[in-house]
PDB file of N, CA and C in Angstrom:
ATOM      1  N   UNK S   1       1.027  -0.958  -0.168  1.00 53.00           N
ATOM      2  CA  UNK S   1      -0.096   0.069  -0.038  1.00 53.00           C
ATOM      3  C   UNK S   1       0.939   1.150   0.262  1.00 53.00           C
ATOM      4  N   UNK S   2       0.615   2.023  -0.713  1.00 61.00           N
ATOM      5  CA  UNK S   2       1.561   3.845  -0.421  1.00 61.00           C
ATOM      6  C   UNK S   2       1.089   4.476   0.361  1.00 61.00           C
ATOM      7  N   UNK S   3      -0.171   3.920   0.973  1.00 66.00           N
ATOM      8  CA  UNK S   3      -0.425   4.496   2.734  1.00 66.00           C
ATOM      9  C   UNK S   3      -0.219   3.723   3.794  1.00 66.00           C
ATOM     10  N   UNK S   4       0.752   4.299   4.912  1.00 63.00           N
ATOM     11  CA  UNK S   4       0.946   3.367   5.966  1.00 63.00           C
ATOM     12  C   UNK S   4      -0.068   3.949   7.245  1.00 63.00           C
ATOM     13  N   UNK S   5      -0.879   4.005   6.398  1.00 65.00           N
ATOM     14  CA  UNK S   5      -2.529   4.043   7.740  1.00 65.00           C
ATOM     15  C   UNK S   5      -3.555   3.892   7.072  1.00 65.00           C
ATOM     16  N   UNK S   6      -4.482   3.609   7.751  1.00 68.00           N
ATOM     17  CA  UNK S   6      -6.096   3.820   7.416  1.00 68.00           C
ATOM     18  C   UNK S   6      -6.893   4.932   7.978  1.00 68.00           C
ATOM     19  N   UNK S   7      -7.723   5.266   6.935  1.00 71.00           N
ATOM     20  CA  UNK S   7      -8.527   6.393   7.668  1.00 71.00           C
ATOM     21  C   UNK S   7     -10.028   6.603   7.288  1.00 71.00           C
ATOM     22  N   UNK S   8     -10.471   6.551   8.605  1.00 69.00           N
ATOM     23  CA  UNK S   8     -12.112   6.573   8.835  1.00 69.00           C
ATOM     24  C   UNK S   8     -12.650   7.900   8.041  1.00 69.00           C
ATOM     25  N   UNK S   9     -12.758   7.812   6.600  1.00 73.00           N
ATOM     26  CA  UNK S   9     -13.216   9.072   5.804  1.00 73.00           C
ATOM     27  C   UNK S   9     -14.554   9.718   6.993  1.00 73.00           C
ATOM     28  N   UNK S  10     -15.502   9.000   6.715  1.00 76.00           N
ATOM     29  CA  UNK S  10     -16.594   9.533   6.898  1.00 76.00           C
ATOM     30  C   UNK S  10     -16.665  10.771   8.714  1.00 76.00           C
ATOM     31  N   UNK S  11     -15.912  10.666   9.276  1.00 78.00           N
ATOM     32  CA  UNK S  11     -15.496  11.322  10.326  1.00 78.00           C
ATOM     33  C   UNK S  11     -14.244  12.873   9.607  1.00 78.00           C
ATOM     34  N   UNK S  12     -13.935  12.261   8.598  1.00 78.00           N
ATOM     35  CA  UNK S  12     -12.794  13.817   8.051  1.00 78.00           C
ATOM     36  C   UNK S  12     -13.177  14.763   8.130  1.00 78.00           C
ATOM     37  N   UNK S  13     -14.660  15.489   7.938  1.00 83.00           N
ATOM     38  CA  UNK S  13     -14.897  16.865   8.037  1.00 83.00           C
ATOM     39  C   UNK S  13     -14.640  17.681   9.642  1.00 83.00           C
ATOM     40  N   UNK S  14     -14.954  16.449  10.263  1.00 84.00           N
ATOM     41  CA  UNK S  14     -14.704  16.806  11.677  1.00 84.00           C
ATOM     42  C   UNK S  14     -13.536  17.130  12.202  1.00 84.00           C
ATOM     43  N   UNK S  15     -12.516  16.571  11.721  1.00 83.00           N
ATOM     44  CA  UNK S  15     -11.236  17.051  11.862  1.00 83.00           C
ATOM     45  C   UNK S  15     -10.703  18.114  11.084  1.00 83.00           C
ATOM     46  N   UNK S  16     -11.513  18.629  10.402  1.00 82.00           N
ATOM     47  CA  UNK S  16     -11.254  20.324   9.298  1.00 82.00           C
ATOM     48  C   UNK S  16     -11.834  21.529  10.575  1.00 82.00           C
ATOM     49  N   UNK S  17     -12.863  21.274  11.033  1.00 87.00           N
ATOM     50  CA  UNK S  17     -13.540  22.102  12.189  1.00 87.00           C
ATOM     51  C   UNK S  17     -13.381  22.055  13.386  1.00 87.00           C
ATOM     52  N   UNK S  18     -12.273  21.008  13.367  1.00 85.00           N
ATOM     53  CA  UNK S  18     -11.743  21.398  15.000  1.00 85.00           C
ATOM     54  C   UNK S  18     -12.341  20.217  15.889  1.00 85.00           C
ATOM     55  N   UNK S  19     -13.786  19.609  15.463  1.00 86.00           N
ATOM     56  CA  UNK S  19     -14.317  18.521  16.484  1.00 86.00           C
ATOM     57  C   UNK S  19     -13.742  17.445  17.209  1.00 86.00           C
ATOM     58  N   UNK S  20     -12.597  17.130  16.158  1.00 83.00           N
ATOM     59  CA  UNK S  20     -11.628  15.494  16.549  1.00 83.00           C
ATOM     60  C   UNK S  20     -10.242  15.880  15.799  1.00 83.00           C
ATOM     61  N   UNK S  21      -9.522  15.325  16.606  1.00 84.00           N
ATOM     62  CA  UNK S  21      -8.003  15.699  16.063  1.00 84.00           C
ATOM     63  C   UNK S  21      -7.977  14.977  15.051  1.00 84.00           C
ATOM     64  N   UNK S  22      -7.021  14.996  14.038  1.00 77.00           N
ATOM     65  CA  UNK S  22      -7.023  14.155  12.713  1.00 77.00           C
ATOM     66  C   UNK S  22      -6.614  12.395  13.280  1.00 77.00           C
ATOM     67  N   UNK S  23      -5.815  12.478  14.242  1.00 77.00           N
ATOM     68  CA  UNK S  23      -5.029  11.234  14.950  1.00 77.00           C
ATOM     69  C   UNK S  23      -6.233  10.223  15.796  1.00 77.00           C
ATOM     70  N   UNK S  24      -7.820  10.784  15.538  1.00 81.00           N
ATOM     71  CA  UNK S  24      -8.688  10.165  15.895  1.00 81.00           C
ATOM     72  C   UNK S  24      -9.243   9.184  15.058  1.00 81.00           C
ATOM     73  N   UNK S  25      -9.417   9.832  13.848  1.00 78.00           N
ATOM     74  CA  UNK S  25      -9.754   9.009  12.397  1.00 78.00           C
ATOM     75  C   UNK S  25      -8.950   8.027  11.802  1.00 78.00           C
ATOM     76  N   UNK S  26      -7.545   7.931  11.760  1.00 77.00           N
ATOM     77  CA  UNK S  26      -6.554   7.309  11.267  1.00 77.00           C
ATOM     78  C   UNK S  26      -5.901   6.003  12.623  1.00 77.00           C
ATOM     79  N   UNK S  27      -5.648   4.882  11.660  1.00 74.00           N
ATOM     80  CA  UNK S  27      -5.059   3.939  12.591  1.00 74.00           C
ATOM     81  C   UNK S  27      -3.935   3.168  11.747  1.00 74.00           C
ATOM     82  N   UNK S  28      -2.782   3.642  12.575  1.00 75.00           N
ATOM     83  CA  UNK S  28      -1.203   3.373  11.773  1.00 75.00           C
ATOM     84  C   UNK S  28      -1.043   1.773  11.119  1.00 75.00           C
ATOM     85  N   UNK S  29      -0.612   1.710  10.161  1.00 73.00           N
ATOM     86  CA  UNK S  29      -0.687   0.155  10.065  1.00 73.00           C
ATOM     87  C   UNK S  29       0.534  -0.527  10.684  1.00 73.00           C
ATOM     88  N   UNK S  30       1.508   0.077  11.177  1.00 70.00           N
ATOM     89  CA  UNK S  30       2.338  -0.587  11.908  1.00 70.00           C
ATOM     90  C   UNK S  30       2.120  -1.206  13.863  1.00 70.00           C
ATOM     91  N   UNK S  31       0.358  -0.463  14.040  1.00 73.00           N
ATOM     92  CA  UNK S  31       0.585  -0.898  15.253  1.00 73.00           C
ATOM     93  C   UNK S  31      -0.527  -2.349  15.278  1.00 73.00           C
ATOM     94  N   UNK S  32      -0.776  -2.846  13.863  1.00 75.00           N
ATOM     95  CA  UNK S  32      -1.694  -3.772  13.903  1.00 75.00           C
ATOM     96  C   UNK S  32      -1.061  -5.091  14.019  1.00 75.00           C
ATOM     97  N   UNK S  33      -1.080  -5.947  15.240  1.00 79.00           N
ATOM     98  CA  UNK S  33      -0.418  -6.932  15.544  1.00 79.00           C
ATOM     99  C   UNK S  33      -0.882  -8.423  14.813  1.00 79.00           C
ATOM    100  N   UNK S  34      -0.078  -9.094  14.420  1.00 79.00           N
ATOM    101  CA  UNK S  34      -0.112 -10.281  13.403  1.00 79.00           C
ATOM    102  C   UNK S  34      -0.110  -9.817  11.948  1.00 79.00           C
ATOM    103  N   UNK S  35       0.155  -8.594  11.876  1.00 74.00           N
ATOM    104  CA  UNK S  35      -0.005  -8.134  10.516  1.00 74.00           C
ATOM    105  C   UNK S  35       1.159  -9.108   9.619  1.00 74.00           C
ATOM    106  N   UNK S  36       2.494  -9.460  10.023  1.00 77.00           N
ATOM    107  CA  UNK S  36       3.754 -10.250   9.506  1.00 77.00           C
ATOM    108  C   UNK S  36       4.358  -8.922   8.665  1.00 77.00           C
ATOM    109  N   UNK S  37       4.590  -8.917   7.761  1.00 78.00           N
ATOM    110  CA  UNK S  37       5.426  -7.714   6.965  1.00 78.00           C
ATOM    111  C   UNK S  37       4.611  -6.772   6.162  1.00 78.00           C
ATOM    112  N   UNK S  38       4.791  -5.584   6.360  1.00 77.00           N
ATOM    113  CA  UNK S  38       4.636  -4.557   5.469  1.00 77.00           C
ATOM    114  C   UNK S  38       4.942  -3.854   4.307  1.00 77.00           C
ATOM    115  N   UNK S  39       4.999  -3.425   3.707  1.00 80.00           N
ATOM    116  CA  UNK S  39       5.680  -2.996   2.266  1.00 80.00           C
ATOM    117  C   UNK S  39       4.780  -1.625   2.068  1.00 80.00           C
ATOM    118  N   UNK S  40       5.723  -0.731   2.225  1.00 80.00           N
ATOM    119  CA  UNK S  40       5.335   0.472   1.467  1.00 80.00           C
ATOM    120  C   UNK S  40       5.302   0.617   0.239  1.00 80.00           C
ATOM    121  N   UNK S  41       4.923   0.142  -0.580  1.00 85.00           N
ATOM    122  CA  UNK S  41       5.091   0.456  -2.216  1.00 85.00           C
ATOM    123  C   UNK S  41       4.046  -0.166  -2.721  1.00 85.00           C
ATOM    124  N   UNK S  42       4.369   0.153  -4.358  1.00 86.00           N
ATOM    125  CA  UNK S  42       2.840   0.100  -5.332  1.00 86.00           C
ATOM    126  C   UNK S  42       3.402  -1.151  -6.242  1.00 86.00           C
ATOM    127  N   UNK S  43       2.478  -1.774  -6.093  1.00 88.00           N
ATOM    128  CA  UNK S  43       1.971  -3.208  -6.721  1.00 88.00           C
ATOM    129  C   UNK S  43       2.540  -2.682  -8.323  1.00 88.00           C
ATOM    130  N   UNK S  44       3.203  -3.351  -9.046  1.00 90.00           N
ATOM    131  CA  UNK S  44       3.299  -3.309 -10.770  1.00 90.00           C
ATOM    132  C   UNK S  44       3.249  -4.287 -11.290  1.00 90.00           C
ATOM    133  N   UNK S  45       3.034  -5.409 -11.187  1.00 93.00           N
ATOM    134  CA  UNK S  45       2.488  -6.907 -11.746  1.00 93.00           C
ATOM    135  C   UNK S  45       2.417  -8.248 -10.571  1.00 93.00           C
ATOM    136  N   UNK S  46       1.366  -8.592 -11.540  1.00 94.00           N
ATOM    137  CA  UNK S  46       0.689  -9.899 -10.735  1.00 94.00           C
ATOM    138  C   UNK S  46       0.995 -10.911 -11.690  1.00 94.00           C
ATOM    139  N   UNK S  47       1.811 -12.164 -11.230  1.00 95.00           N
ATOM    140  CA  UNK S  47       2.192 -13.315 -12.112  1.00 95.00           C
ATOM    141  C   UNK S  47       1.411 -14.200 -11.227  1.00 95.00           C
ATOM    142  N   UNK S  48       0.162 -14.848 -11.570  1.00 94.00           N
ATOM    143  CA  UNK S  48      -0.706 -15.847 -11.133  1.00 94.00           C
ATOM    144  C   UNK S  48      -0.378 -16.926 -10.649  1.00 94.00           C
ATOM    145  N   UNK S  49       0.609 -17.620 -11.862  1.00 96.00           N
ATOM    146  CA  UNK S  49       1.101 -18.963 -11.824  1.00 96.00           C
ATOM    147  C   UNK S  49       2.578 -19.173 -11.102  1.00 96.00           C
ATOM    148  N   UNK S  50       3.075 -18.018 -10.705  1.00 96.00           N
ATOM    149  CA  UNK S  50       4.220 -18.017 -10.106  1.00 96.00           C
ATOM    150  C   UNK S  50       3.789 -17.552  -8.614  1.00 96.00           C
ATOM    151  N   UNK S  51       2.670 -16.896  -8.035  1.00 96.00           N
ATOM    152  CA  UNK S  51       2.107 -16.478  -7.418  1.00 96.00           C
ATOM    153  C   UNK S  51       3.309 -15.674  -6.380  1.00 96.00           C
ATOM    154  N   UNK S  52       3.450 -14.559  -7.445  1.00 96.00           N
ATOM    155  CA  UNK S  52       4.302 -13.311  -6.746  1.00 96.00           C
ATOM    156  C   UNK S  52       3.890 -12.079  -7.219  1.00 96.00           C
ATOM    157  N   UNK S  53       3.913 -11.156  -6.540  1.00 95.00           N
ATOM    158  CA  UNK S  53       3.556  -9.780  -6.849  1.00 95.00           C
ATOM    159  C   UNK S  53       4.622  -8.446  -7.110  1.00 95.00           C
ATOM    160  N   UNK S  54       5.119  -8.460  -8.059  1.00 96.00           N
ATOM    161  CA  UNK S  54       6.172  -7.233  -8.433  1.00 96.00           C
ATOM    162  C   UNK S  54       5.909  -6.237  -7.586  1.00 96.00           C
ATOM    163  N   UNK S  55       6.762  -5.274  -6.960  1.00 93.00           N
ATOM    164  CA  UNK S  55       6.403  -4.129  -6.102  1.00 93.00           C
ATOM    165  C   UNK S  55       7.616  -3.312  -6.448  1.00 93.00           C
ATOM    166  N   UNK S  56       7.278  -1.767  -6.164  1.00 92.00           N
ATOM    167  CA  UNK S  56       8.351  -0.830  -6.405  1.00 92.00           C
ATOM    168  C   UNK S  56       8.023   0.151  -5.151  1.00 92.00           C
ATOM    169  N   UNK S  57       9.414   0.225  -4.101  1.00 89.00           N
ATOM    170  CA  UNK S  57       9.374   0.944  -3.200  1.00 89.00           C
ATOM    171  C   UNK S  57       8.895   2.273  -3.344  1.00 89.00           C
ATOM    172  N   UNK S  58       8.416   3.150  -2.429  1.00 84.00           N
ATOM    173  CA  UNK S  58       7.859   4.192  -2.428  1.00 84.00           C
ATOM    174  C   UNK S  58       8.996   5.328  -2.551  1.00 84.00           C
ATOM    175  N   UNK S  59       9.884   4.860  -1.674  1.00 85.00           N
ATOM    176  CA  UNK S  59      10.872   5.996  -1.145  1.00 85.00           C
ATOM    177  C   UNK S  59      12.078   5.877  -1.874  1.00 85.00           C
ATOM    178  N   UNK S  60      12.781   4.446  -2.123  1.00 90.00           N
ATOM    179  CA  UNK S  60      14.156   4.200  -2.669  1.00 90.00           C
ATOM    180  C   UNK S  60      13.696   3.899  -3.777  1.00 90.00           C
ATOM    181  N   UNK S  61      12.747   3.128  -4.526  1.00 89.00           N
ATOM    182  CA  UNK S  61      12.495   3.204  -5.810  1.00 89.00           C
ATOM    183  C   UNK S  61      13.112   1.534  -6.116  1.00 89.00           C
ATOM    184  N   UNK S  62      13.202   0.953  -5.231  1.00 94.00           N
ATOM    185  CA  UNK S  62      13.830  -0.293  -5.881  1.00 94.00           C
ATOM    186  C   UNK S  62      12.616  -1.517  -6.124  1.00 94.00           C
ATOM    187  N   UNK S  63      12.740  -2.168  -7.049  1.00 96.00           N
ATOM    188  CA  UNK S  63      11.845  -3.299  -7.172  1.00 96.00           C
ATOM    189  C   UNK S  63      12.202  -4.378  -6.783  1.00 96.00           C
ATOM    190  N   UNK S  64      11.210  -5.239  -5.780  1.00 95.00           N
ATOM    191  CA  UNK S  64      11.454  -6.445  -5.440  1.00 95.00           C
ATOM    192  C   UNK S  64      10.098  -7.585  -5.837  1.00 95.00           C
ATOM    193  N   UNK S  65       9.933  -8.872  -5.397  1.00 96.00           N
ATOM    194  CA  UNK S  65       8.898  -9.655  -5.432  1.00 96.00           C
ATOM    195  C   UNK S  65       8.375  -9.921  -4.335  1.00 96.00           C
ATOM    196  N   UNK S  66       7.511 -10.290  -4.307  1.00 94.00           N
ATOM    197  CA  UNK S  66       6.495 -10.806  -2.901  1.00 94.00           C
ATOM    198  C   UNK S  66       5.814 -11.733  -3.256  1.00 94.00           C
ATOM    199  N   UNK S  67       6.294 -12.879  -2.755  1.00 94.00           N
ATOM    200  CA  UNK S  67       6.018 -14.540  -3.056  1.00 94.00           C
ATOM    201  C   UNK S  67       4.293 -14.419  -2.114  1.00 94.00           C
ATOM    202  N   UNK S  68       3.405 -15.370  -2.191  1.00 93.00           N
ATOM    203  CA  UNK S  68       2.041 -15.469  -1.398  1.00 93.00           C
ATOM    204  C   UNK S  68       1.271 -16.689  -1.269  1.00 93.00           C
ATOM    205  N   UNK S  69       0.755 -16.789  -0.504  1.00 93.00           N
ATOM    206  CA  UNK S  69      -0.016 -18.358  -0.677  1.00 93.00           C
ATOM    207  C   UNK S  69      -1.358 -17.921  -0.979  1.00 93.00           C
ATOM    208  N   UNK S  70      -2.376 -16.654  -0.097  1.00 91.00           N
ATOM    209  CA  UNK S  70      -3.346 -16.093  -0.438  1.00 91.00           C
ATOM    210  C   UNK S  70      -2.986 -14.675  -1.150  1.00 91.00           C
ATOM    211  N   UNK S  71      -3.770 -14.386  -1.661  1.00 89.00           N
ATOM    212  CA  UNK S  71      -3.561 -12.710  -2.247  1.00 89.00           C
ATOM    213  C   UNK S  71      -5.452 -12.076  -2.036  1.00 89.00           C
ATOM    214  N   UNK S  72      -5.638 -11.207  -1.788  1.00 84.00           N
ATOM    215  CA  UNK S  72      -6.884 -10.770  -1.703  1.00 84.00           C
ATOM    216  C   UNK S  72      -6.487  -9.435  -2.492  1.00 84.00           C
ATOM    217  N   UNK S  73      -7.275  -8.940  -3.043  1.00 80.00           N
ATOM    218  CA  UNK S  73      -7.175  -7.740  -4.390  1.00 80.00           C
ATOM    219  C   UNK S  73      -8.282  -6.598  -4.022  1.00 80.00           C
ATOM    220  N   UNK S  74      -8.123  -5.551  -3.594  1.00 73.00           N
ATOM    221  CA  UNK S  74      -9.513  -4.937  -3.414  1.00 73.00           C
ATOM    222  C   UNK S  74      -8.729  -3.609  -4.016  1.00 73.00           C
ATOM    223  N   UNK S  75     -10.030  -2.759  -4.302  1.00 67.00           N
ATOM    224  CA  UNK S  75      -9.992  -1.610  -5.342  1.00 67.00           C
ATOM    225  C   UNK S  75      -9.682  -0.767  -4.767  1.00 67.00           C
ATOM    226  N   UNK S  76      -8.660  -0.079  -5.370  1.00 65.00           N
ATOM    227  CA  UNK S  76      -8.031   1.649  -4.419  1.00 65.00           C
ATOM    228  C   UNK S  76      -9.405   2.532  -4.993  1.00 65.00           C
ATOM    229  N   UNK S  77      -8.962   4.015  -4.519  1.00 66.00           N
ATOM    230  CA  UNK S  77      -9.540   5.023  -5.152  1.00 66.00           C
ATOM    231  C   UNK S  77      -8.701   5.906  -5.822  1.00 66.00           C
ATOM    232  N   UNK S  78      -8.875   6.681  -6.568  1.00 68.00           N
ATOM    233  CA  UNK S  78      -8.049   8.452  -7.170  1.00 68.00           C
ATOM    234  C   UNK S  78      -9.048   9.373  -7.307  1.00 68.00           C
ATOM    235  N   UNK S  79      -8.676  10.298  -6.755  1.00 71.00           N
ATOM    236  CA  UNK S  79      -9.846  11.613  -7.012  1.00 71.00           C
ATOM    237  C   UNK S  79      -9.659  12.216  -8.357  1.00 71.00           C
ATOM    238  N   UNK S  80     -10.718  12.414  -8.370  1.00 73.00           N
ATOM    239  CA  UNK S  80     -11.145  13.160 -10.226  1.00 73.00           C
ATOM    240  C   UNK S  80     -10.734  13.976 -10.070  1.00 73.00           C
ATOM    241  N   UNK S  81     -10.049  14.735 -10.465  1.00 77.00           N
ATOM    242  CA  UNK S  81     -10.028  15.951 -10.755  1.00 77.00           C
ATOM    243  C   UNK S  81     -10.674  16.776 -12.013  1.00 77.00           C
ATOM    244  N   UNK S  82     -11.010  16.338 -12.740  1.00 79.00           N
ATOM    245  CA  UNK S  82     -12.257  16.763 -13.887  1.00 79.00           C
ATOM    246  C   UNK S  82     -11.463  17.411 -14.913  1.00 79.00           C
ATOM    247  N   UNK S  83     -10.444  16.878 -14.992  1.00 80.00           N
ATOM    248  CA  UNK S  83      -9.501  17.748 -16.215  1.00 80.00           C
ATOM    249  C   UNK S  83      -9.451  19.022 -15.999  1.00 80.00           C
ATOM    250  N   UNK S  84      -9.143  19.414 -14.615  1.00 83.00           N
ATOM    251  CA  UNK S  84      -8.596  20.691 -13.777  1.00 83.00           C
ATOM    252  C   UNK S  84      -6.531  20.988 -14.531  1.00 83.00           C
ATOM    253  N   UNK S  85      -6.524  21.983 -15.381  1.00 83.00           N
ATOM    254  CA  UNK S  85      -5.142  21.954 -15.910  1.00 83.00           C
ATOM    255  C   UNK S  85      -3.962  22.089 -14.487  1.00 83.00           C
ATOM    256  N   UNK S  86      -2.445  21.294 -14.706  1.00 84.00           N
ATOM    257  CA  UNK S  86      -1.757  21.396 -14.246  1.00 84.00           C
ATOM    258  C   UNK S  86      -2.523  20.339 -12.522  1.00 84.00           C
ATOM    259  N   UNK S  87      -3.627  19.979 -12.306  1.00 82.00           N
ATOM    260  CA  UNK S  87      -3.527  19.287 -10.958  1.00 82.00           C
ATOM    261  C   UNK S  87      -3.003  17.943 -10.875  1.00 82.00           C
ATOM    262  N   UNK S  88      -2.651  17.537 -12.223  1.00 78.00           N
ATOM    263  CA  UNK S  88      -2.205  16.077 -12.258  1.00 78.00           C
ATOM    264  C   UNK S  88      -0.451  16.368 -12.005  1.00 78.00           C
ATOM    265  N   UNK S  89      -0.119  16.738 -12.845  1.00 83.00           N
ATOM    266  CA  UNK S  89       1.381  17.276 -12.876  1.00 83.00           C
ATOM    267  C   UNK S  89       1.977  17.698 -11.584  1.00 83.00           C
ATOM    268  N   UNK S  90       1.089  18.796 -10.685  1.00 82.00           N
ATOM    269  CA  UNK S  90       1.325  19.259  -9.652  1.00 82.00           C
ATOM    270  C   UNK S  90       0.847  18.157  -8.157  1.00 82.00           C
ATOM    271  N   UNK S  91       0.116  17.214  -8.276  1.00 80.00           N
ATOM    272  CA  UNK S  91      -0.038  16.295  -7.523  1.00 80.00           C
ATOM    273  C   UNK S  91       0.951  15.432  -6.605  1.00 80.00           C
ATOM    274  N   UNK S  92       1.096  15.725  -5.546  1.00 74.00           N
ATOM    275  CA  UNK S  92       2.122  15.227  -4.450  1.00 74.00           C
ATOM    276  C   UNK S  92       3.289  16.233  -4.232  1.00 74.00           C
ATOM    277  N   UNK S  93       3.162  17.689  -5.334  1.00 79.00           N
ATOM    278  CA  UNK S  93       4.208  18.666  -4.972  1.00 79.00           C
ATOM    279  C   UNK S  93       3.289  20.151  -4.080  1.00 79.00           C
ATOM    280  N   UNK S  94       2.163  20.404  -4.651  1.00 77.00           N
ATOM    281  CA  UNK S  94       1.587  21.539  -3.909  1.00 77.00           C
ATOM    282  C   UNK S  94       0.072  21.123  -3.969  1.00 77.00           C
ATOM    283  N   UNK S  95      -0.285  20.066  -4.724  1.00 74.00           N
ATOM    284  CA  UNK S  95      -1.645  19.110  -4.518  1.00 74.00           C
ATOM    285  C   UNK S  95      -1.826  18.220  -3.553  1.00 74.00           C
ATOM    286  N   UNK S  96      -2.441  18.004  -2.699  1.00 69.00           N
ATOM    287  CA  UNK S  96      -2.801  16.650  -1.833  1.00 69.00           C
ATOM    288  C   UNK S  96      -4.306  16.333  -1.595  1.00 69.00           C
ATOM    289  N   UNK S  97      -4.369  15.195  -1.979  1.00 68.00           N
ATOM    290  CA  UNK S  97      -5.582  14.540  -1.687  1.00 68.00           C
ATOM    291  C   UNK S  97      -5.304  13.435  -0.988  1.00 68.00           C
ATOM    292  N   UNK S  98      -6.663  13.432  -0.102  1.00 58.00           N
ATOM    293  CA  UNK S  98      -6.482  12.105   1.238  1.00 58.00           C
ATOM    294  C   UNK S  98      -7.155  11.201   0.611  1.00 58.00           C
TER     295      UNK S  98
END
């Protein structure tokens, strides 16, 4: 996963107005007991025959493979920018999405 935490988005507006602190609606992945190994990376290829996921580390850029016995694939999300000029180019620089 590219994110190192889970976020409970229904309470997100409460953090913007100060009713809740942001830390009250997020759960760091590193505190989950029995998780095993956590890789902060993006999956780039899935080999179903060999049961291997090819990944790229988000910070170092190194590529590595992760073998698996069972695999659960879940859909992620990407914010729709509706074609607004420069948003895609500036994402992660001065434009940030939750």
